[in-house]
GROMACS .gro file of C-alpha atoms in nm:
model
  128
    1MET     CA    1   0.279  -0.374  -0.863
    2VAL     CA    2  -0.037  -0.352  -1.060
    3GLY     CA    3  -0.325  -0.151  -0.910
    4ILE     CA    4  -0.689  -0.228  -0.905
    5VAL     CA    5  -0.994   0.007  -0.967
    6ILE     CA    6  -1.318  -0.085  -0.864
    7ILE     CA    7  -1.630   0.099  -1.064
    8SER     CA    8  -1.953   0.063  -0.896
    9HIS     CA    9  -2.263   0.295  -0.948
   10SER     CA   10  -2.230   0.287  -0.545
   11ARG     CA   11  -1.987   0.479  -0.366
   12THR     CA   12  -2.058   0.224  -0.076
   13LEU     CA   13  -2.018  -0.113  -0.310
   14ALA     CA   14  -1.716   0.022  -0.465
   15GLU     CA   15  -1.541   0.092  -0.108
   16GLY     CA   16  -1.674  -0.236   0.039
   17ALA     CA   17  -1.546  -0.439  -0.288
   18ALA     CA   18  -1.204  -0.244  -0.228
   19GLU     CA   19  -1.225  -0.327   0.144
   20VAL     CA   20  -1.233  -0.695   0.056
   21ALA     CA   21  -1.020  -0.719  -0.168
   22ARG     CA   22  -0.757  -0.542  -0.017
   23ALA     CA   23  -0.770  -0.778   0.293
   24MET     CA   24  -0.730  -1.050   0.038
   25GLY     CA   25  -0.438  -0.884  -0.122
   26VAL     CA   26  -0.272  -0.936   0.226
   27GLY     CA   27  -0.225  -0.526   0.263
   28LYS     CA   28  -0.013  -0.500  -0.038
   29ALA     CA   29  -0.237  -0.482  -0.323
   30VAL     CA   30  -0.359  -0.131  -0.395
   31VAL     CA   31  -0.721  -0.128  -0.483
   32GLU     CA   32  -0.915   0.203  -0.518
   33PRO     CA   33  -1.277   0.227  -0.528
   34ALA     CA   34  -1.436   0.450  -0.782
   35GLY     CA   35  -1.814   0.450  -0.694
   36GLY     CA   36  -2.101   0.676  -0.758
   37ASP     CA   37  -2.127   1.015  -0.904
   38SER     CA   38  -1.918   1.339  -0.839
   39GLU     CA   39  -2.209   1.415  -0.589
   40GLY     CA   40  -2.204   1.064  -0.390
   41ARG     CA   41  -2.526   0.963  -0.610
   42LEU     CA   42  -2.574   0.648  -0.764
   43GLY     CA   43  -2.376   0.677  -1.106
   44THR     CA   44  -2.071   0.697  -1.267
   45SER     CA   45  -1.800   0.955  -1.296
   46ILE     CA   46  -1.493   0.926  -1.541
   47ASP     CA   47  -1.367   1.182  -1.346
   48LEU     CA   48  -1.360   0.945  -1.011
   49VAL     CA   49  -1.233   0.678  -1.210
   50GLU     CA   50  -0.924   0.880  -1.330
   51GLN     CA   51  -0.847   0.966  -0.995
   52ALA     CA   52  -0.872   0.631  -0.891
   53VAL     CA   53  -0.654   0.520  -1.173
   54ALA     CA   54  -0.385   0.756  -1.099
   55ALA     CA   55  -0.388   0.664  -0.727
   56ALA     CA   56  -0.386   0.275  -0.814
   57GLY     CA   57  -0.079   0.318  -1.078
   58ASP     CA   58   0.260   0.276  -0.982
   59GLY     CA   59   0.346   0.216  -1.372
   60ASP     CA   60   0.309  -0.147  -1.369
   61GLY     CA   61  -0.049  -0.130  -1.509
   62VAL     CA   62  -0.395  -0.107  -1.356
   63VAL     CA   63  -0.699  -0.377  -1.368
   64LEU     CA   64  -1.064  -0.246  -1.392
   65LEU     CA   65  -1.355  -0.398  -1.268
   66ALA     CA   66  -1.713  -0.277  -1.309
   67ASP     CA   67  -2.028  -0.394  -1.168
   68LEU     CA   68  -2.278  -0.305  -1.497
   69GLY     CA   69  -2.394  -0.081  -1.762
   70SER     CA   70  -2.264   0.229  -1.762
   71SER     CA   71  -1.958   0.122  -1.567
   72VAL     CA   72  -1.835  -0.091  -1.813
   73LEU     CA   73  -1.886   0.185  -2.074
   74THR     CA   74  -1.701   0.443  -1.812
   75ALA     CA   75  -1.391   0.202  -1.810
   76LYS     CA   76  -1.412   0.150  -2.176
   77MET     CA   77  -1.418   0.514  -2.227
   78LEU     CA   78  -1.116   0.561  -2.006
   79ILE     CA   79  -0.896   0.298  -2.176
   80GLU     CA   80  -1.002   0.470  -2.457
   81ASP     CA   81  -0.876   0.807  -2.387
   82ALA     CA   82  -0.580   0.659  -2.222
   83GLY     CA   83  -0.452   0.491  -2.553
   84GLY     CA   84  -0.222   0.279  -2.379
   85ASP     CA   85  -0.204  -0.092  -2.290
   86ASP     CA   86  -0.164  -0.034  -1.913
   87VAL     CA   87  -0.469  -0.023  -1.826
   88LEU     CA   88  -0.722  -0.345  -1.870
   89LEU     CA   89  -1.083  -0.407  -1.824
   90ALA     CA   90  -1.164  -0.726  -1.681
   91ASP     CA   91  -1.464  -0.939  -1.779
   92ALA     CA   92  -1.532  -1.049  -1.440
   93PRO     CA   93  -1.767  -1.073  -1.159
   94LEU     CA   94  -1.711  -0.725  -0.928
   95VAL     CA   95  -1.599  -0.907  -0.576
   96GLU     CA   96  -1.476  -1.232  -0.666
   97GLY     CA   97  -1.300  -1.068  -0.962
   98ALA     CA   98  -1.140  -0.803  -0.728
   99VAL     CA   99  -1.063  -1.057  -0.474
  100ALA     CA  100  -0.864  -1.275  -0.741
  101ALA     CA  101  -0.694  -0.978  -0.893
  102ALA     CA  102  -0.582  -0.845  -0.535
  103SER     CA  103  -0.422  -1.188  -0.463
  104MET     CA  104  -0.270  -1.223  -0.769
  105ALA     CA  105  -0.168  -0.900  -0.755
  106ALA     CA  106   0.025  -0.902  -0.403
  107THR     CA  107   0.207  -1.184  -0.504
  108GLY     CA  108   0.385  -0.914  -0.773
  109ALA     CA  109   0.254  -1.084  -1.050
  110ASP     CA  110   0.263  -0.853  -1.399
  111LEU     CA  111  -0.081  -0.707  -1.577
  112ALA     CA  112  -0.131  -0.998  -1.773
  113ALA     CA  113  -0.165  -1.246  -1.502
  114VAL     CA  114  -0.386  -1.014  -1.250
  115HIS     CA  115  -0.604  -0.950  -1.551
  116ALA     CA  116  -0.637  -1.313  -1.575
  117ALA     CA  117  -0.700  -1.405  -1.222
  118ALA     CA  118  -0.970  -1.114  -1.245
  119GLU     CA  119  -1.143  -1.276  -1.500
  120SER     CA  120  -1.078  -1.651  -1.403
  121ALA     CA  121  -1.356  -1.563  -1.135
  122ARG     CA  122  -1.613  -1.617  -1.385
  123ASP     CA  123  -1.581  -1.979  -1.331
  124HIS     CA  124  -1.612  -1.970  -0.960
  125ARG     CA  125  -1.925  -2.158  -0.846
  126LYS     CA  126  -2.060  -2.087  -0.518
  127THR     CA  127  -2.268  -2.398  -0.481
  128SER     CA  128  -2.135  -2.773  -0.615
   0.00000   0.00000   0.00000
């Protein structure tokens, strides 16, 4: 099953978004948080992201969702370092993208479909 990693500057935000996404993934989707720096402060950590990707990945690929700024840069760095095509960064709003990705992953969809579901969240309007 495709895994999902939530990358945020805040550990609390990453854990909360992962909690919501897991619930929407009906307990099937694997969603790992990677929030804050290595000491639990605001920031990002490539080591935490690598650990989360390892925990989320089972061979079917991993979709990354990042909040902003250096979280996006950290995700891109991880993808460049990995050199493969089994980890993709979704250009999507964090929570909405994570929920869409988890819902799709829970169906057993492949990496491309889960990535596309996350990115489709950009078009979801909250009012009319």
